[in-house]
mmCIF file of C-alpha atoms in Angstrom:
data_model
loop_
_atom_site.group_PDB
_atom_site.id
_atom_site.type_symbol
_atom_site.label_atom_id
_atom_site.label_comp_id
_atom_site.label_asym_id
_atom_site.label_seq_id
_atom_site.Cartn_x
_atom_site.Cartn_y
_atom_site.Cartn_z
ATOM 1 C CA UNK A 230 164.306 87.473 89.537
ATOM 2 C CA UNK A 231 162.915 90.679 92.363
ATOM 3 C CA UNK A 232 159.094 89.744 91.066
ATOM 4 C CA UNK A 233 159.781 86.253 91.588
ATOM 5 C CA UNK A 234 162.207 87.743 95.250
ATOM 6 C CA UNK A 235 159.056 88.901 96.172
ATOM 7 C CA UNK A 236 156.164 86.434 95.663
ATOM 8 C CA UNK A 237 158.500 84.170 97.255
ATOM 9 C CA UNK A 238 158.876 87.262 100.403
ATOM 10 C CA UNK A 239 162.851 86.163 100.628
ATOM 11 C CA UNK A 240 165.864 88.280 100.671
ATOM 12 C CA UNK A 241 166.281 89.650 96.823
ATOM 13 C CA UNK A 242 169.749 88.083 97.015
ATOM 14 C CA UNK A 243 169.360 84.169 96.315
ATOM 15 C CA UNK A 244 170.612 81.213 98.222
ATOM 16 C CA UNK A 245 170.933 79.513 94.635
ATOM 17 C CA UNK A 246 171.409 80.933 92.068
ATOM 18 C CA UNK A 247 168.463 80.889 89.484
ATOM 19 C CA UNK A 248 169.990 79.450 85.609
ATOM 20 C CA UNK A 249 168.345 78.741 82.667
ATOM 21 C CA UNK A 250 169.668 76.324 80.126
ATOM 22 C CA UNK A 251 168.953 74.989 76.313
ATOM 23 C CA UNK A 252 169.699 71.467 75.206
ATOM 24 C CA UNK A 253 169.012 69.766 72.952
ATOM 25 C CA UNK A 254 167.683 67.443 74.551
ATOM 26 C CA UNK A 255 166.423 67.710 78.292
ATOM 27 C CA UNK A 256 165.264 64.887 80.473
ATOM 28 C CA UNK A 257 161.436 65.914 80.878
ATOM 29 C CA UNK A 258 159.468 68.355 78.975
ATOM 30 C CA UNK A 259 159.770 72.045 77.462
ATOM 31 C CA UNK A 260 161.154 73.066 80.174
ATOM 32 C CA UNK A 261 161.487 71.955 83.727
ATOM 33 C CA UNK A 262 162.696 72.864 87.136
ATOM 34 C CA UNK A 263 165.733 72.690 88.709
ATOM 35 C CA UNK A 264 169.369 74.007 89.708
ATOM 36 C CA UNK A 265 169.611 74.899 86.295
ATOM 37 C CA UNK A 266 166.235 75.439 84.614
ATOM 38 C CA UNK A 267 165.585 73.440 81.680
ATOM 39 C CA UNK A 268 164.702 74.148 78.643
ATOM 40 C CA UNK A 269 165.041 72.924 74.802
ATOM 41 C CA UNK A 270 166.857 74.621 72.685
ATOM 42 C CA UNK A 271 164.564 75.499 70.551
ATOM 43 C CA UNK A 272 162.957 77.912 72.055
ATOM 44 C CA UNK A 273 166.004 79.204 74.072
ATOM 45 C CA UNK A 274 166.142 82.805 71.878
ATOM 46 C CA UNK A 275 162.691 83.982 74.594
ATOM 47 C CA UNK A 276 165.726 84.923 76.387
ATOM 48 C CA UNK A 277 167.182 87.617 74.806
ATOM 49 C CA UNK A 278 164.059 88.428 73.071
ATOM 50 C CA UNK A 279 163.153 91.562 75.715
ATOM 51 C CA UNK A 280 160.048 92.673 73.933
ATOM 52 C CA UNK A 281 158.530 89.196 73.132
ATOM 53 C CA UNK A 282 158.427 89.452 77.110
ATOM 54 C CA UNK A 283 156.884 92.400 77.158
ATOM 55 C CA UNK A 284 153.703 91.978 74.942
ATOM 56 C CA UNK A 285 154.351 87.644 74.773
ATOM 57 C CA UNK A 286 155.522 87.184 77.816
ATOM 58 C CA UNK A 287 157.893 84.296 79.092
ATOM 59 C CA UNK A 288 155.554 81.759 81.841
ATOM 60 C CA UNK A 289 156.212 78.534 81.723
ATOM 61 C CA UNK A 290 160.255 80.567 82.171
ATOM 62 C CA UNK A 291 158.545 82.053 85.970
ATOM 63 C CA UNK A 292 156.503 78.647 85.793
ATOM 64 C CA UNK A 293 159.612 76.897 86.166
ATOM 65 C CA UNK A 294 160.694 79.402 88.462
ATOM 66 C CA UNK A 295 157.470 79.469 90.466
ATOM 67 C CA UNK A 296 158.597 75.755 90.713
ATOM 68 C CA UNK A 297 161.461 76.223 92.595
ATOM 69 C CA UNK A 298 160.353 78.669 95.311
ATOM 70 C CA UNK A 299 157.403 76.348 95.885
ATOM 71 C CA UNK A 300 157.790 74.771 99.710
ATOM 72 C CA UNK A 301 156.786 70.961 101.033
ATOM 73 C CA UNK A 302 155.312 71.693 104.338
ATOM 74 C CA UNK A 303 152.832 74.474 101.677
ATOM 75 C CA UNK A 304 152.257 71.535 99.232
ATOM 76 C CA UNK A 305 149.900 68.770 98.926
ATOM 77 C CA UNK A 306 151.749 66.909 96.688
ATOM 78 C CA UNK A 307 150.607 65.522 93.730
ATOM 79 C CA UNK A 308 147.181 67.592 93.407
ATOM 80 C CA UNK A 309 148.842 71.518 93.945
ATOM 81 C CA UNK A 310 152.489 70.659 92.204
ATOM 82 C CA UNK A 311 151.028 72.228 88.598
ATOM 83 C CA UNK A 312 149.049 75.068 90.149
ATOM 84 C CA UNK A 313 150.753 77.081 92.894
ATOM 85 C CA UNK A 314 153.831 78.129 90.936
ATOM 86 C CA UNK A 315 152.497 79.623 88.352
ATOM 87 C CA UNK A 316 151.043 82.003 91.288
ATOM 88 C CA UNK A 317 154.532 83.401 90.277
ATOM 89 C CA UNK A 318 154.155 83.559 86.743
ATOM 90 C CA UNK A 319 150.200 85.667 87.425
ATOM 91 C CA UNK A 320 152.433 87.817 90.040
ATOM 92 C CA UNK A 321 155.175 89.124 87.697
ATOM 93 C CA UNK A 322 153.626 89.331 84.858
ATOM 94 C CA UNK A 323 150.211 91.775 85.831
ATOM 95 C CA UNK A 324 153.130 92.963 88.323
ATOM 96 C CA UNK A 325 156.005 93.877 86.810
ATOM 97 C CA UNK A 326 156.060 92.578 82.902
ATOM 98 C CA UNK A 327 152.088 94.325 82.893
ATOM 99 C CA UNK A 328 150.743 92.033 80.973
ATOM 100 C CA UNK A 329 147.661 89.848 81.378
ATOM 101 C CA UNK A 330 147.254 86.869 82.883
ATOM 102 C CA UNK A 331 144.331 86.522 80.057
ATOM 103 C CA UNK A 332 146.678 87.464 77.138
ATOM 104 C CA UNK A 333 149.583 85.253 78.160
ATOM 105 C CA UNK A 334 148.593 81.699 79.170
ATOM 106 C CA UNK A 335 145.701 80.005 77.483
ATOM 107 C CA UNK A 336 144.400 78.356 80.591
ATOM 108 C CA UNK A 337 143.190 82.009 81.341
ATOM 109 C CA UNK A 338 141.505 82.911 78.129
ATOM 110 C CA UNK A 339 138.144 85.206 78.548
ATOM 111 C CA UNK A 340 136.015 82.630 76.410
ATOM 112 C CA UNK A 341 136.902 79.732 77.892
ATOM 113 C CA UNK A 342 137.401 80.699 81.610
ATOM 114 C CA UNK A 343 133.398 80.858 82.822
ATOM 115 C CA UNK A 344 134.063 77.254 81.855
ATOM 116 C CA UNK A 345 136.373 76.371 83.293
ATOM 117 C CA UNK A 346 135.499 78.028 87.263
ATOM 118 C CA UNK A 347 132.906 75.385 86.036
ATOM 119 C CA UNK A 348 134.913 72.669 85.905
ATOM 120 C CA UNK A 349 136.777 74.354 89.408
ATOM 121 C CA UNK A 350 132.992 74.484 91.036
ATOM 122 C CA UNK A 351 132.311 71.035 89.658
ATOM 123 C CA UNK A 352 135.192 69.283 89.985
ATOM 124 C CA UNK A 353 135.188 70.565 93.718
ATOM 125 C CA UNK A 354 131.419 70.463 95.136
ATOM 126 C CA UNK A 355 131.841 66.461 94.129
ATOM 127 C CA UNK A 356 135.394 66.690 96.688
ATOM 128 C CA UNK A 357 137.734 65.234 92.791
ATOM 129 C CA UNK A 358 141.652 65.770 94.317
ATOM 130 C CA UNK A 359 143.010 67.595 92.044
ATOM 131 C CA UNK A 360 142.640 70.817 92.850
ATOM 132 C CA UNK A 361 145.187 72.418 90.439
ATOM 133 C CA UNK A 362 142.721 73.957 88.314
ATOM 134 C CA UNK A 363 141.301 75.909 91.186
ATOM 135 C CA UNK A 364 143.483 77.863 93.230
ATOM 136 C CA UNK A 365 143.307 81.338 95.143
ATOM 137 C CA UNK A 366 145.856 84.016 94.577
ATOM 138 C CA UNK A 367 145.323 87.163 96.874
ATOM 139 C CA UNK A 368 146.983 87.191 99.512
ATOM 140 C CA UNK A 369 150.192 85.101 99.783
ATOM 141 C CA UNK A 370 153.038 87.527 101.200
ATOM 142 C CA UNK A 371 150.625 87.466 104.264
ATOM 143 C CA UNK A 372 150.970 83.726 104.136
ATOM 144 C CA UNK A 373 154.751 82.779 103.076
ATOM 145 C CA UNK A 374 156.156 85.337 104.798
ATOM 146 C CA UNK A 375 154.260 82.454 108.553
ATOM 147 C CA UNK A 376 155.896 80.435 107.905
ATOM 148 C CA UNK A 377 158.527 80.633 107.242
ATOM 149 C CA UNK A 378 158.893 81.771 110.594
ATOM 150 C CA UNK A 379 157.657 78.732 111.774
ATOM 151 C CA UNK A 380 159.211 75.116 112.414
ATOM 152 C CA UNK A 381 158.344 71.520 112.987
ATOM 153 C CA UNK A 382 155.465 71.385 109.989
ATOM 154 C CA UNK A 383 153.865 68.063 109.273
ATOM 155 C CA UNK A 384 154.179 64.918 106.730
ATOM 156 C CA UNK A 385 150.789 64.397 105.562
ATOM 157 C CA UNK A 386 148.660 66.454 103.256
ATOM 158 C CA UNK A 387 145.724 66.188 105.975
ATOM 159 C CA UNK A 388 147.605 67.829 107.945
ATOM 160 C CA UNK A 389 149.430 70.384 105.829
ATOM 161 C CA UNK A 390 145.666 71.503 105.215
ATOM 162 C CA UNK A 391 144.859 72.608 108.075
ATOM 163 C CA UNK A 392 147.844 74.432 108.927
ATOM 164 C CA UNK A 393 147.444 76.206 105.509
ATOM 165 C CA UNK A 394 144.553 76.763 106.638
ATOM 166 C CA UNK A 395 144.933 77.916 109.745
ATOM 167 C CA UNK A 396 147.666 79.494 108.603
ATOM 168 C CA UNK A 397 145.822 81.917 105.804
ATOM 169 C CA UNK A 398 142.293 82.857 108.520
ATOM 170 C CA UNK A 399 145.850 84.774 110.418
ATOM 171 C CA UNK A 400 146.976 86.182 107.719
ATOM 172 C CA UNK A 401 143.650 87.349 106.891
ATOM 173 C CA UNK A 402 142.753 87.822 109.882
ATOM 174 C CA UNK A 403 139.231 85.384 108.939
ATOM 175 C CA UNK A 404 137.874 82.195 109.962
ATOM 176 C CA UNK A 405 138.308 81.122 106.358
ATOM 177 C CA UNK A 406 136.844 76.380 107.617
ATOM 178 C CA UNK A 407 134.282 77.308 106.287
ATOM 179 C CA UNK A 408 135.367 78.419 103.695
ATOM 180 C CA UNK A 409 138.244 75.684 102.944
ATOM 181 C CA UNK A 410 135.768 72.862 103.958
ATOM 182 C CA UNK A 411 132.768 74.387 101.624
ATOM 183 C CA UNK A 412 136.011 72.982 99.117
ATOM 184 C CA UNK A 413 136.135 69.619 100.389
ATOM 185 C CA UNK A 414 138.582 70.376 102.282
ATOM 186 C CA UNK A 415 139.586 67.962 105.018
ATOM 187 C CA UNK A 416 139.553 70.607 108.130
ATOM 188 C CA UNK A 417 139.664 68.999 112.040
ATOM 189 C CA UNK A 418 137.181 69.935 114.897
ATOM 190 C CA UNK A 419 140.821 71.426 116.129
ATOM 191 C CA UNK A 420 141.932 73.714 114.135
ATOM 192 C CA UNK A 421 138.435 75.658 113.719
ATOM 193 C CA UNK A 422 138.654 75.300 117.521
ATOM 194 C CA UNK A 423 141.976 77.196 117.163
ATOM 195 C CA UNK A 424 140.054 80.422 115.282
ATOM 196 C CA UNK A 425 136.974 80.138 117.331
ATOM 197 C CA UNK A 426 138.106 83.835 118.289
ATOM 198 C CA UNK A 427 138.753 84.924 114.628
ATOM 199 C CA UNK A 428 135.722 87.266 112.414
ATOM 200 C CA UNK A 429 134.036 84.446 110.704
ATOM 201 C CA UNK A 430 133.566 83.790 106.914
ATOM 202 C CA UNK A 431 130.371 82.030 105.892
ATOM 203 C CA UNK A 432 130.505 82.672 102.487
ATOM 204 C CA UNK A 433 132.466 81.418 99.431
ATOM 205 C CA UNK A 434 131.374 85.373 98.198
ATOM 206 C CA UNK A 435 133.041 86.680 100.764
ATOM 207 C CA UNK A 436 135.814 85.894 100.545
ATOM 208 C CA UNK A 437 138.120 87.724 97.853
ATOM 209 C CA UNK A 438 137.681 90.838 98.620
ATOM 210 C CA UNK A 439 136.443 90.736 102.134
ATOM 211 C CA UNK A 440 140.835 89.020 102.074
ATOM 212 C CA UNK A 441 141.308 91.604 99.667
ATOM 213 C CA UNK A 442 140.759 95.063 101.965
ATOM 214 C CA UNK A 443 142.355 92.786 104.652
ATOM 215 C CA UNK A 444 145.438 92.984 102.848
ATOM 216 C CA UNK A 445 145.204 96.114 101.917
ATOM 217 C CA UNK A 446 143.780 98.682 104.818
#
């Protein structure tokens, strides 16, 4: 739970208790988020086996904890709903449990990753709207922290996406409007103008390494 709070950039004492309840019949799926998180009793034993957690992981459970940390101001429903919650699964498994993401979820298996990335690029290049498998997994501490200080968020996805691009650019100290436009985001001229004072990042391949340097310098 400390890892969940750390990534969300919130106090480690949660305002609402995060509980997981197992039952023989739940309203949707094998697990679902909420207060409490619900899971089928047939898999409830996963929560009581620390050794399995350290070797096999708890991807689904942390995925639901991630859902509870999602905020509408940086969510573009329905396209990212099942994607951004996985930031917590990746972070907790790699930074807390010491498990590489490739070992704990099929989606990141090494032998399928190139194929999935190709699909991702093809989808985004054709500007398809569902980008559940196309998510940037860096710098969220800085981005989420900035959102905590904001008020009066936009309601519609297009405006929220422009705010997100602006916030991400300011957090990384790099003008990433070109990056987001290359992925089909509806970046407005006004957003580009706001960020003209920041060093521009011109190619997709520059972004991950450059952003990491900005974060950890």
